[in-house]
Short mmCIF file of C-alpha atoms in Angstrom, two decimals:
data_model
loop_
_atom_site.label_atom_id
_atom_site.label_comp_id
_atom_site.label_asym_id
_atom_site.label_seq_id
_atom_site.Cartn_x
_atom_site.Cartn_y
_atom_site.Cartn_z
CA UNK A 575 -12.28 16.38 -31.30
CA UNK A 576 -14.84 17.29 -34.51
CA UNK A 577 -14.05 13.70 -36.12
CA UNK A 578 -14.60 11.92 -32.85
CA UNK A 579 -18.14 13.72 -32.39
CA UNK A 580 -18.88 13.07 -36.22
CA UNK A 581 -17.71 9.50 -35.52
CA UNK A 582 -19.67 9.23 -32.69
CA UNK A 583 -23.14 10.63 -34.21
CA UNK A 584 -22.34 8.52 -37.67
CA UNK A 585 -22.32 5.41 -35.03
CA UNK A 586 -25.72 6.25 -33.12
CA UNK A 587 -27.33 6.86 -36.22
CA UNK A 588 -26.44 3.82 -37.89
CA UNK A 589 -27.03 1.80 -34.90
CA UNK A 590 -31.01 3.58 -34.36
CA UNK A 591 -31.56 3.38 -38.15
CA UNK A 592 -30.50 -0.46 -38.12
CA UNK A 593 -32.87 -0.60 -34.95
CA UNK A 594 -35.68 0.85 -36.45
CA UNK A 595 -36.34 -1.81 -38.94
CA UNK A 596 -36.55 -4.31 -36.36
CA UNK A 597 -39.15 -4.87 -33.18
CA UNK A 598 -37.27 -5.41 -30.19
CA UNK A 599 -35.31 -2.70 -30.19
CA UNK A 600 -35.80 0.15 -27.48
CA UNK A 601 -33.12 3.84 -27.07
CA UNK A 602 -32.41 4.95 -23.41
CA UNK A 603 -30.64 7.18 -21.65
CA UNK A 604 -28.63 6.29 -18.60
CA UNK A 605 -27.06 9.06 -16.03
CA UNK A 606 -24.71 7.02 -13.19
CA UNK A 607 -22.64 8.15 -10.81
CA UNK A 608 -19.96 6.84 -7.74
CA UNK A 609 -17.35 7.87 -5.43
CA UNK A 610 -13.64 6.71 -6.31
CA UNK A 611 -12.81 4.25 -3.78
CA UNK A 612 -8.87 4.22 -3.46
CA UNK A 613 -5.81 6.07 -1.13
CA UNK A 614 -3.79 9.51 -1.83
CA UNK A 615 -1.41 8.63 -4.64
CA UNK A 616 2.41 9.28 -4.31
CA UNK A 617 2.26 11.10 -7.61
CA UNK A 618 1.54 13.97 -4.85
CA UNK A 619 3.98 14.45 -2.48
CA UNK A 620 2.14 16.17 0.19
CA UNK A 621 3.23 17.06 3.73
CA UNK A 622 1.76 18.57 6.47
CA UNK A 623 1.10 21.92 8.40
CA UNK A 624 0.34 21.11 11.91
CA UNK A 625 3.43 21.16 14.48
CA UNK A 626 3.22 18.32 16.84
CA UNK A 627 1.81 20.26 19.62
CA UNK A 628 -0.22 22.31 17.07
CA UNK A 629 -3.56 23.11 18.44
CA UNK A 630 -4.98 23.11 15.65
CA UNK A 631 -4.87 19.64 13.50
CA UNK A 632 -4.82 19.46 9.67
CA UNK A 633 -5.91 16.19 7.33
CA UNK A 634 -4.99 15.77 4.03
CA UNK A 635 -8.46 15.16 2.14
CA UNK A 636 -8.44 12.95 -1.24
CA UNK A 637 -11.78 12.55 -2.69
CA UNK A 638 -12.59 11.35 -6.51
CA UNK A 639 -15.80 10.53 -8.20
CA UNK A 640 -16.54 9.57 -11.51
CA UNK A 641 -20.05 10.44 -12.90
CA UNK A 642 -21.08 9.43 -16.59
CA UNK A 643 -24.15 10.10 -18.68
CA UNK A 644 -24.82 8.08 -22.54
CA UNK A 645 -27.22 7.43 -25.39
CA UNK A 646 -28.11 3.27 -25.07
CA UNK A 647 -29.69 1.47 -27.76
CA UNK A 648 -31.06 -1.94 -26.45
CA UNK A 649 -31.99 -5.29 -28.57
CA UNK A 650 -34.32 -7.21 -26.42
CA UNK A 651 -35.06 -11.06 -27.67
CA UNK A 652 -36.51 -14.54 -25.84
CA UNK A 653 -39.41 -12.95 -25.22
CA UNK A 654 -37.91 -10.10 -23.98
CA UNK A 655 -36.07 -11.77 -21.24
CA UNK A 656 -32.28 -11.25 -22.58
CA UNK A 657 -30.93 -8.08 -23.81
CA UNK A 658 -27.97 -6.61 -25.85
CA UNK A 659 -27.17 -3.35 -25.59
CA UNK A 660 -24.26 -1.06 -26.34
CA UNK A 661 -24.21 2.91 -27.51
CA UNK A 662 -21.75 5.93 -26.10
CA UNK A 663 -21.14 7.63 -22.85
CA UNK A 664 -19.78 10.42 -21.95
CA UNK A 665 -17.17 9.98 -18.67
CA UNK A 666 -16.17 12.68 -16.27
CA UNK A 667 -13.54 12.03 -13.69
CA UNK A 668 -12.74 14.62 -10.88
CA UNK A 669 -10.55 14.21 -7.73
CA UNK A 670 -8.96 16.67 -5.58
CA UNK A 671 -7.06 17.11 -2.56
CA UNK A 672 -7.38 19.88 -0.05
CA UNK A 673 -6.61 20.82 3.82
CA UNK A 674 -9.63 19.56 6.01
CA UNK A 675 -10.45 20.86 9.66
CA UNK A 676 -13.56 19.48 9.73
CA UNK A 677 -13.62 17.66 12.94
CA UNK A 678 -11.95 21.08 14.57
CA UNK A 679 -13.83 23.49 12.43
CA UNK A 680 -14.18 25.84 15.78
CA UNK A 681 -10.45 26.29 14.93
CA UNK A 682 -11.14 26.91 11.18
CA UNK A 683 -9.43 30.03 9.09
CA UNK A 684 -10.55 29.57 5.83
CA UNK A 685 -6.42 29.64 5.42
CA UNK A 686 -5.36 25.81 5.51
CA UNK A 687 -2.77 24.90 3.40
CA UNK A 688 -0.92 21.86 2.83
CA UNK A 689 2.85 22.01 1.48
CA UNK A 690 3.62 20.18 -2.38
CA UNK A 691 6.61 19.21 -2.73
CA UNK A 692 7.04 19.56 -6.38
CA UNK A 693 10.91 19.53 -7.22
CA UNK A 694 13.80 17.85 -5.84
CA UNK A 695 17.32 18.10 -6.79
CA UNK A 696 21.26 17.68 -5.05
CA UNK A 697 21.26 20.99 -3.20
CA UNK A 698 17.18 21.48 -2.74
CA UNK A 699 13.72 20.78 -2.30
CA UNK A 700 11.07 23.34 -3.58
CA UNK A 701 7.61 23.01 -2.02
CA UNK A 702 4.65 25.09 -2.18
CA UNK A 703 1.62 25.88 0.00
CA UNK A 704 -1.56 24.83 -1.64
CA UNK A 705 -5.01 25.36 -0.88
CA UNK A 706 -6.42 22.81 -3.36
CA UNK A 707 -5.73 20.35 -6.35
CA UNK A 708 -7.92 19.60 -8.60
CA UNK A 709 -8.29 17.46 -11.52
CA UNK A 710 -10.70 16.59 -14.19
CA UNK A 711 -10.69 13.89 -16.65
CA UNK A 712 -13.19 13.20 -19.47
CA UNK A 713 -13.30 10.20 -21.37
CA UNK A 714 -15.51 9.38 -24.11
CA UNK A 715 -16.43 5.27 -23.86
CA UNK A 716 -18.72 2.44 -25.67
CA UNK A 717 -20.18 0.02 -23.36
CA UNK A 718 -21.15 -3.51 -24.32
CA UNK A 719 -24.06 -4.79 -21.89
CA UNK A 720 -25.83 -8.25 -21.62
CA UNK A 721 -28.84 -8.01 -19.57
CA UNK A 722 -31.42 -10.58 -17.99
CA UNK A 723 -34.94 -10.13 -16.82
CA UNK A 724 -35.83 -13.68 -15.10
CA UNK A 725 -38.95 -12.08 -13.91
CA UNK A 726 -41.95 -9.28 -13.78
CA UNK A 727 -44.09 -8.28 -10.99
CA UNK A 728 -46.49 -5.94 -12.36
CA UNK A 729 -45.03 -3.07 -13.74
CA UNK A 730 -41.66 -3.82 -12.15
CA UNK A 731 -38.85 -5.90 -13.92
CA UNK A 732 -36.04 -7.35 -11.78
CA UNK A 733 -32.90 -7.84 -14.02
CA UNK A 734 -29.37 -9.42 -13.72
CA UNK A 735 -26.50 -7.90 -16.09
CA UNK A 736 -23.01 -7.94 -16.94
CA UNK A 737 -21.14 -5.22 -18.83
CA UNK A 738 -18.03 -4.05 -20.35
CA UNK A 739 -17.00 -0.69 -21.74
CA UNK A 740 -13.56 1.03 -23.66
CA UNK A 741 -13.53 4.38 -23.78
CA UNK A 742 -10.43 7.26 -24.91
CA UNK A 743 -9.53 10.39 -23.11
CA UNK A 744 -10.63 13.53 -24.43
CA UNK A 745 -9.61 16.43 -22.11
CA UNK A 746 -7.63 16.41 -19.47
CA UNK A 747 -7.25 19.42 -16.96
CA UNK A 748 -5.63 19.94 -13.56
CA UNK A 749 -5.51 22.96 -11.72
CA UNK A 750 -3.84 23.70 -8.39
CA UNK A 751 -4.70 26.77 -5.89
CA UNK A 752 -2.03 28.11 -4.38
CA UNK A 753 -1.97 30.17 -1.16
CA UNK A 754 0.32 33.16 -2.15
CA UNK A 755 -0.77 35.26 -5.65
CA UNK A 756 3.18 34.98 -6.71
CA UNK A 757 3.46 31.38 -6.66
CA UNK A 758 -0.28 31.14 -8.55
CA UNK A 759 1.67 32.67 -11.50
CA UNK A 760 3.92 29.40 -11.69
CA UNK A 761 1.12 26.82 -11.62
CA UNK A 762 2.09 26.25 -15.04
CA UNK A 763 5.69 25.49 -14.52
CA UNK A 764 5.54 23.17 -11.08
CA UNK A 765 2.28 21.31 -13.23
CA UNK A 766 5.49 20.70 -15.64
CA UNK A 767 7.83 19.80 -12.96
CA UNK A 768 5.41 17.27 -11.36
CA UNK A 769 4.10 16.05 -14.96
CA UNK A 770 1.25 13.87 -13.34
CA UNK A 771 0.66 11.41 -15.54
CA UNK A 772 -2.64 9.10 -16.23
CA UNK A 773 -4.10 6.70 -18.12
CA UNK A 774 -5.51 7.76 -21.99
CA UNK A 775 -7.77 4.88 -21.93
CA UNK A 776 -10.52 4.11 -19.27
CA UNK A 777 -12.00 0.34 -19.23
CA UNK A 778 -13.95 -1.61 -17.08
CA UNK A 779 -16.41 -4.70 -16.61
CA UNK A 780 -19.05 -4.94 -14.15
CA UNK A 781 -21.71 -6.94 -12.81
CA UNK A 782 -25.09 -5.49 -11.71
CA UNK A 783 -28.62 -5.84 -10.59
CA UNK A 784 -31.45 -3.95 -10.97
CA UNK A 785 -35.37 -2.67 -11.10
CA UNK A 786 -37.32 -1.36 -14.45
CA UNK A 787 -40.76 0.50 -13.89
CA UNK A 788 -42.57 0.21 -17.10
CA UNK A 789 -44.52 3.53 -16.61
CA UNK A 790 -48.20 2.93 -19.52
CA UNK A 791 -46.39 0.44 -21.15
CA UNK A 792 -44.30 2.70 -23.14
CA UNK A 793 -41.32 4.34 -21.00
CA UNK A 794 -39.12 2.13 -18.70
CA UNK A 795 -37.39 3.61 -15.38
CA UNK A 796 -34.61 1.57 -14.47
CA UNK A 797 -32.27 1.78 -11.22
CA UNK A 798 -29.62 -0.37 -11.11
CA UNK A 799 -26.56 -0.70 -9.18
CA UNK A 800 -23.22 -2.11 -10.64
CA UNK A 801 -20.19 -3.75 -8.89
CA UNK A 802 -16.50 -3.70 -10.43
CA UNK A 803 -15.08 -6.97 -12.20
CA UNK A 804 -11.77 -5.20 -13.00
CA UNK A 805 -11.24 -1.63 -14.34
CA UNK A 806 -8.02 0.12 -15.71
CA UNK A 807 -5.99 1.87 -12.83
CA UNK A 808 -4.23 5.91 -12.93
CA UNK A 809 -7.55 7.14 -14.75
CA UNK A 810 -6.66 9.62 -12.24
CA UNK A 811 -3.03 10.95 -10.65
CA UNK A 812 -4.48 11.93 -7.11
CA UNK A 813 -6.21 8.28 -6.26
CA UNK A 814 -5.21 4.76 -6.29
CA UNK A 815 -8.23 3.66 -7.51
CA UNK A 816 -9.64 0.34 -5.71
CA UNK A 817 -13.17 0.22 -5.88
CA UNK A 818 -15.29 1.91 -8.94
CA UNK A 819 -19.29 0.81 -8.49
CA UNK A 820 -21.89 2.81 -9.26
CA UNK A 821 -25.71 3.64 -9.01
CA UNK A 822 -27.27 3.95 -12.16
CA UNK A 823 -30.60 5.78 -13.53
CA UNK A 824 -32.10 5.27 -16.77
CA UNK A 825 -34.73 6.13 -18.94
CA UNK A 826 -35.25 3.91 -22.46
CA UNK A 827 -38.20 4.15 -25.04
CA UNK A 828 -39.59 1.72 -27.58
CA UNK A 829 -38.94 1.83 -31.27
CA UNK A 830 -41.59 0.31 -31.34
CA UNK A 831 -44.35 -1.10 -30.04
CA UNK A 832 -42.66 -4.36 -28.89
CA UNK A 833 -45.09 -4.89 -25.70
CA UNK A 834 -47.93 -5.86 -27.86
CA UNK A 835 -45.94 -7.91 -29.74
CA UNK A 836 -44.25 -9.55 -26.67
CA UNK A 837 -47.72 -10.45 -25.39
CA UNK A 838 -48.42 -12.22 -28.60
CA UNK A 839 -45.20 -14.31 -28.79
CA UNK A 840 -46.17 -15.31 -25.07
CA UNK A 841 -50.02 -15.87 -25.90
CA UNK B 224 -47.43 -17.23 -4.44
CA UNK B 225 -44.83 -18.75 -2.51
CA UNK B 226 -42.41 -18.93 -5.30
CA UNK B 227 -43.02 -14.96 -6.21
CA UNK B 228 -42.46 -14.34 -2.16
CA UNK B 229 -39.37 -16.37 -2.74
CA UNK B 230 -38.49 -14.21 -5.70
CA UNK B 231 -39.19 -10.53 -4.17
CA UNK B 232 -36.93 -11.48 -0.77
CA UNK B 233 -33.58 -12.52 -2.86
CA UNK B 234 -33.88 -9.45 -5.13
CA UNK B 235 -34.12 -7.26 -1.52
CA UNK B 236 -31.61 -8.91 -0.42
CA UNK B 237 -29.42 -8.67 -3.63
CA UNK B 238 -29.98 -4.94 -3.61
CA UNK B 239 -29.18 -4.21 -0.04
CA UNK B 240 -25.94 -5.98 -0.05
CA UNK B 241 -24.85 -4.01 -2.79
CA UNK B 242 -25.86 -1.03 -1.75
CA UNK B 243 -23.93 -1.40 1.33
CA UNK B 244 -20.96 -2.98 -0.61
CA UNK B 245 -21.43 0.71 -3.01
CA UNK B 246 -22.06 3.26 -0.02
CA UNK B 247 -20.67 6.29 -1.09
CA UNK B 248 -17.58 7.25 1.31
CA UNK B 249 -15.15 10.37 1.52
CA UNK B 250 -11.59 8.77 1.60
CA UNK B 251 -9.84 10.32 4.55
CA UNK B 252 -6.14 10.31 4.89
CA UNK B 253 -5.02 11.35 8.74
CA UNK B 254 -2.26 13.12 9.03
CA UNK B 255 0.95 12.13 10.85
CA UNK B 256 2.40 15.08 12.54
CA UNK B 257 5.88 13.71 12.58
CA UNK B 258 6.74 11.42 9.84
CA UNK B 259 8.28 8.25 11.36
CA UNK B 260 8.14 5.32 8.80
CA UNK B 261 9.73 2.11 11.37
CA UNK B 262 12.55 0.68 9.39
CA UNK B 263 12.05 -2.95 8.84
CA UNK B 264 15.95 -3.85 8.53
CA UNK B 265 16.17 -1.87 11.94
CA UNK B 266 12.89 -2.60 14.47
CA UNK B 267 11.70 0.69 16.16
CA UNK B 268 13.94 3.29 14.16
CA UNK B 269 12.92 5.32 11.74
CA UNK B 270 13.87 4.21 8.24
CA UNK B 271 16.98 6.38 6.78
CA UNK B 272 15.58 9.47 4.83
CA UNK B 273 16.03 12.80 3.35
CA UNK B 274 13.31 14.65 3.36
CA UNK B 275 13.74 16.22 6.37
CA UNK B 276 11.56 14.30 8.26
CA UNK B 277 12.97 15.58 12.11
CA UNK B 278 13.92 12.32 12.95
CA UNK B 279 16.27 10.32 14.46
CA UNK B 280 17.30 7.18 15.74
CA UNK B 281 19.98 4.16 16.89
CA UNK B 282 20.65 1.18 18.94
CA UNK B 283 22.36 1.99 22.35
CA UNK B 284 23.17 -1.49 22.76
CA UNK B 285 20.37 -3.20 22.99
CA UNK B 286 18.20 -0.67 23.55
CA UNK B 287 16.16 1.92 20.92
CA UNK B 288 16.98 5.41 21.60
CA UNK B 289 15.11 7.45 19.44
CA UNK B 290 12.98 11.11 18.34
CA UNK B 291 9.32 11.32 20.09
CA UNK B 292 6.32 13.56 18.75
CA UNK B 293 6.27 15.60 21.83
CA UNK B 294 9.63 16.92 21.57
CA UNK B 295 12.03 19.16 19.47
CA UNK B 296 14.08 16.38 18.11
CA UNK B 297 17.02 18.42 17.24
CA UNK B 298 18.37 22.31 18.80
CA UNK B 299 21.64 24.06 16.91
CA UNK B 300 23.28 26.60 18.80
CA UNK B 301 26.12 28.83 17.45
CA UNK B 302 28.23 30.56 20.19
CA UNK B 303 31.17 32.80 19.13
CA UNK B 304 33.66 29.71 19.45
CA UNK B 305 31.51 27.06 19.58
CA UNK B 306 28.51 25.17 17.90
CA UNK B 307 26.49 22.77 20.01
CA UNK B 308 23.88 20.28 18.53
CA UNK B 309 21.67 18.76 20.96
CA UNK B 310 19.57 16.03 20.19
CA UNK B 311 16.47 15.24 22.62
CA UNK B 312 14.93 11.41 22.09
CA UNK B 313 13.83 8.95 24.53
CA UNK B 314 15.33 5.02 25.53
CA UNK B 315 12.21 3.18 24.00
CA UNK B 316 11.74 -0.26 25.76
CA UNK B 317 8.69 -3.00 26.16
CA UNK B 318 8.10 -4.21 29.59
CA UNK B 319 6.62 -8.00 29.83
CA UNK B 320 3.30 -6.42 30.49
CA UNK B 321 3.79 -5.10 26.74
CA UNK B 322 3.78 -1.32 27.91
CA UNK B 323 6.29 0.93 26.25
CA UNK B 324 8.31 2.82 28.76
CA UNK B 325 10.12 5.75 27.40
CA UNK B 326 12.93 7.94 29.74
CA UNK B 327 13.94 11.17 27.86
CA UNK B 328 17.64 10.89 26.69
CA UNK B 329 19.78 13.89 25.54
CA UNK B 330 23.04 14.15 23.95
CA UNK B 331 25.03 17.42 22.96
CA UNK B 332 27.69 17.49 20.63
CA UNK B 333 29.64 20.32 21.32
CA UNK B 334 32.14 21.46 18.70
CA UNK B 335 34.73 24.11 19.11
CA UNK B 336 35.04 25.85 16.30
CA UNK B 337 36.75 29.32 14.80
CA UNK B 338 33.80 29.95 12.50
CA UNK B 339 30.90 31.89 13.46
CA UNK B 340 27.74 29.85 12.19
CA UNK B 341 24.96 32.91 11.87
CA UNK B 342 21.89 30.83 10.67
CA UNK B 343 20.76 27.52 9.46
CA UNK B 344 21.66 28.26 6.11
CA UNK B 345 25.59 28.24 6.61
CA UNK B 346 24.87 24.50 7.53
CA UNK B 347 24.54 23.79 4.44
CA UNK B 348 28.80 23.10 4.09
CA UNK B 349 28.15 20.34 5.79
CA UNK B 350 26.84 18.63 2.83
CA UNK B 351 28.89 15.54 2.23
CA UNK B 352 31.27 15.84 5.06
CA UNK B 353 32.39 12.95 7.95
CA UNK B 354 32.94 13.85 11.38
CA UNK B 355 35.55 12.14 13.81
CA UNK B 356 34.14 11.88 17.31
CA UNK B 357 37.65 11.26 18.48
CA UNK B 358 38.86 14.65 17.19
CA UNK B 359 39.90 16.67 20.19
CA UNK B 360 37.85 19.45 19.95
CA UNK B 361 34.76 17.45 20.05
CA UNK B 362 32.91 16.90 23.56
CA UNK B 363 29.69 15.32 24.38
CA UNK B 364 27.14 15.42 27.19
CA UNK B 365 24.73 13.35 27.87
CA UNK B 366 21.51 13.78 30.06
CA UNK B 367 19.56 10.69 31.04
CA UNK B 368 15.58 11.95 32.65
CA UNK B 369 17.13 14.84 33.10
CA UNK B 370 20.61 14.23 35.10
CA UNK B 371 24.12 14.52 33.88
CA UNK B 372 25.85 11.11 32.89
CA UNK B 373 29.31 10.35 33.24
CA UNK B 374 30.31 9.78 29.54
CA UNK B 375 33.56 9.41 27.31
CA UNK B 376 33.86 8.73 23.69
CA UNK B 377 36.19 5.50 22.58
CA UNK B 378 35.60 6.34 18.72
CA UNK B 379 32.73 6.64 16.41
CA UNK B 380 31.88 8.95 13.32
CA UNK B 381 29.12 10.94 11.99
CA UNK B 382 28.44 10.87 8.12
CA UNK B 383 26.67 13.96 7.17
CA UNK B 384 25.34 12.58 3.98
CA UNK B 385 23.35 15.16 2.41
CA UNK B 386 22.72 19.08 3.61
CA UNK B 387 20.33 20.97 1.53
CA UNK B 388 17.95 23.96 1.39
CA UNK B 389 14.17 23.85 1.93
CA UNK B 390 12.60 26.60 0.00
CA UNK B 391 8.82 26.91 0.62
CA UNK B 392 7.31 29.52 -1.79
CA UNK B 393 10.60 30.90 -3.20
CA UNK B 394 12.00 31.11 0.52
CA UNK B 395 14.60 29.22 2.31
CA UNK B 396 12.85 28.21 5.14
CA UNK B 397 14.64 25.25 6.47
CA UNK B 398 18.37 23.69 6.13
CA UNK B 399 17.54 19.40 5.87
CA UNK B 400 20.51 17.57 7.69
CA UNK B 401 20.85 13.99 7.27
CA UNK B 402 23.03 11.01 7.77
CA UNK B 403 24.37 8.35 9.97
CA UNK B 404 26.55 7.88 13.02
CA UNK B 405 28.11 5.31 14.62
CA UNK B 406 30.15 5.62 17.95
CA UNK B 407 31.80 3.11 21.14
CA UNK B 408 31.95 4.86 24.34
CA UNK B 409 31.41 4.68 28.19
CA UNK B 410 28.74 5.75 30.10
CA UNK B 411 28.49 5.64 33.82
CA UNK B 412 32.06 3.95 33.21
CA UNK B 413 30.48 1.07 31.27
CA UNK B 414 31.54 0.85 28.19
CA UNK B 415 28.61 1.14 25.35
CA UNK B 416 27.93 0.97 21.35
CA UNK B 417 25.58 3.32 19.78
CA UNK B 418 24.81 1.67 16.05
CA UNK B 419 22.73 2.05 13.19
CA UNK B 420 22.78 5.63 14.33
CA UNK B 421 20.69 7.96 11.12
CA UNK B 422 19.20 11.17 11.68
CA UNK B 423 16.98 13.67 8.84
CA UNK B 424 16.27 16.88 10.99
CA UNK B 425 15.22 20.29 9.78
CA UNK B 426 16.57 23.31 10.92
CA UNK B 427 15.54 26.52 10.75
CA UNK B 428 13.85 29.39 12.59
CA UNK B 429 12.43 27.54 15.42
CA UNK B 430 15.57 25.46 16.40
CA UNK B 431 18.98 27.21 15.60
CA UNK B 432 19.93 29.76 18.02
CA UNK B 433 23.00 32.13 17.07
CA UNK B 434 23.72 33.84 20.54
CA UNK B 435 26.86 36.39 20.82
#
């Protein structure tokens, strides 16, 4: 873990150093965010609670989102039209699955439970009443961007881009709630018997559009929203991921002072 | 001025169709409350499983006769000499106005035994066993919507597959039963096949009955 941060600070100081001695080059942040788009996986084997003339109705809930934040260098040339841009991110998965009653929440005990089945063999099937599972993947990434700004209005810049990014797992938790306190104590043991595997390496490309505010002609507010090309699958065990986009906001700065020197090269 | 017009409306436009292709949405997985997964090999019976699903189905003749949601698919009672399984399913059949009529169908097995069957959990010596519906001390009843139909068994068999425990939270809550059947016999003096019989019940509390 030390080496990969050293790694990863060696890299983004190299890369600002090697930006400062040119003009176009600008440092952002970027914070983005989406829900996980997918169905329940089978690496869960989940039954229900209700009885078929149960008054009371319970859902199985799966719900994932993936939320990132990263340091982004940016080379802008063509008169600041195209853009390269790369740098590191830092990407948290979570998804969980838990008993919902919303729709009958007049009926609610605070109680639900869904059954895991979470070992079969000849003679017997061992399940467990669970309150919650939960599961949280980070993944540390480096994105490759190419961006496009066909054109300004004012302070606003409306820009095209396409993107790719690798990344490697770092930490990988999962944590189920179970109903009783003696069962709780085996978490450990059924989390061995299911062994819920998923992927070490999260990758994706996307395609996105987007809006920069240049605020005094030094900071630029971007919003942007990004749409999957094709992403790696079992980044988590409790979706079947299908659809990945995101909304992203950023926040980038000037080296330095390239909008002068952009007016010149247009002058 | 046109031209930046131009521009403005297919960045709006760009945006809002991605925003609604992005919309953030909970994925919501309804619950079935009886777990029949139709078997493609076999059109409206459940596939063959054994996970204690509390279903059942076969082909009587031409006809499905299967489990419903509404009702206990399966009840086990022990006597002192004898054990009785009844299953409860409906005749499933599409009219040519493409309504599904259903008319409740119920068949007890009754078997006279010498053991004494106490709970679900002595099922479980059942595991792996075939049953001969010939065998003399066999008898079946069968109740069609709910009146008694002449019926006789020619021959047939019932394949207990696989009987095992169902321990939820250290406890054995449920005995699974599952396997397939097959039989010829006559009913209302016409003689009938029942084929492709499978059944994956689970018994327990709520459905075995021990009475002295």
């Amino acid at each position: 873990m030390k080496k990969i941060t050293l790694l990863l600070l060696l890299y983004c100081l190299t890369y600002m150093s090697w930006g400062q001695q040119k003009n176009h080059f600008l440092i952002g942040v970027e914070v983005g965010s989406t829900s996980i788009i997918g169905e329940r996986s089978d690496n869960w084997q989940i039954r229900q609670t209700a009885a078929p003339n149960a008054d009371r109705l319970i859902e199985t809930e799966a719900y994932g989102s993936i939320t990132y934040f990263g340091i982004k260098p940016e080379y802008r040339f063509l008169g600041n039209k195209m853009s390269i841009a790369s740098g590191i991110r830092y990407v948290n998965i979570t998804a969980d699955i838990e008993p919902s009653t919303s729709y009958y929440s007049y009926n609610t005990t605070g109680q639900e439970y869904l059954f895991l089945r979470y070992q079969t063999n000849g003679s017997s099937m061992y399940f467990a009443k669970v309150k919650q599972i939960k599961e949280k993947k980070s993944y540390i990434s480096v994105p490759i961007e190419w961006q496009y700004i066909p054109f300004r209005i004012g302070n606003f810049g409306f820009y095209g881009k396409v993107g790719a990014e690798l990344g490697v797992k770092i930490y990988d938790n999962t944590q189920i709630a179970f109903l009783s306190k003696e069962m709780q104590q085996e978490e450990k043991n059924i989390l061995d018997m299911i062994s819920p595997k998923t992927n070490p390496i999260y990758a994706n490309s996307y395609m996105g559009v987007g809006c920069k505010m240049t605020i005094r002609k030094l900071i630029e507010i971007g919003l942007e929203l990004n749409a999957p090309l094709a992403h790696t699958k079992s980044n988590t065990s409790i979706l079947d991921e299908k659809f990945v986009g995101n909304i992203q906001l950023s926040v980038q700065i000037p080296l330095t002072n390239w909008e002068e020197e952009s007016d010149n090269e247009i002058k | 001025m046109r031209t930046t017009q131009k521009k403005i409306w297919i960045t709006t436009t760009i945006f809002l169709l991605l925003l609604i292709g992005c919309s953030q949405e909970k994925s919501n997985f309804k619950l079935e409350q009886s777990v029949f997964i139709e078997d493609n090999q076999a059109p409206g019976l459940p596939i063959y499983s054994e996970w204690g699903y509390n279903t059942f189905g076969a082909y009587i003749d031409r006809e499905v006769f299967r489990s419903n949601r509404t009702t206990s698919p399966i009840k086990v009672i022990s006597k002192k000499d004898t054990l009785s399984v009844t299953i409860n399913g409906v005749i499933a059949s599409i009219s040519q106005e493409q309504n599904i009529n259903e008319i409740p169908l119920s068949m007890t097995l009754s078997w006279a035994k010498e053991k004494h069957y106490l709970s679900h959990t002595e099922l479980l010596q059942f595991d792996n066993q075939k049953i001969d519906l010939s065998a003399e001390n066999l008898k079946i009843t069968v109740l069609k919507n709910g009146e008694k139909q002449p019926f006789s068994i020619l021959g047939g068999e019932i394949t207990i597959q696989k009987a095992r425990k169902l321990i939820v939270d250290k406890r054995w809550l449920r005995t699974i039963v599952s396997g397939t059947f097959n039989l010829k016999a006559t009913l209302n003096k016409q003689p009938i096949s029942i084929r492709s019989g499978r059944f994956d019940f689970g018994i327990g509390y709520e459905n075995f009955f021990y009475l002295k």
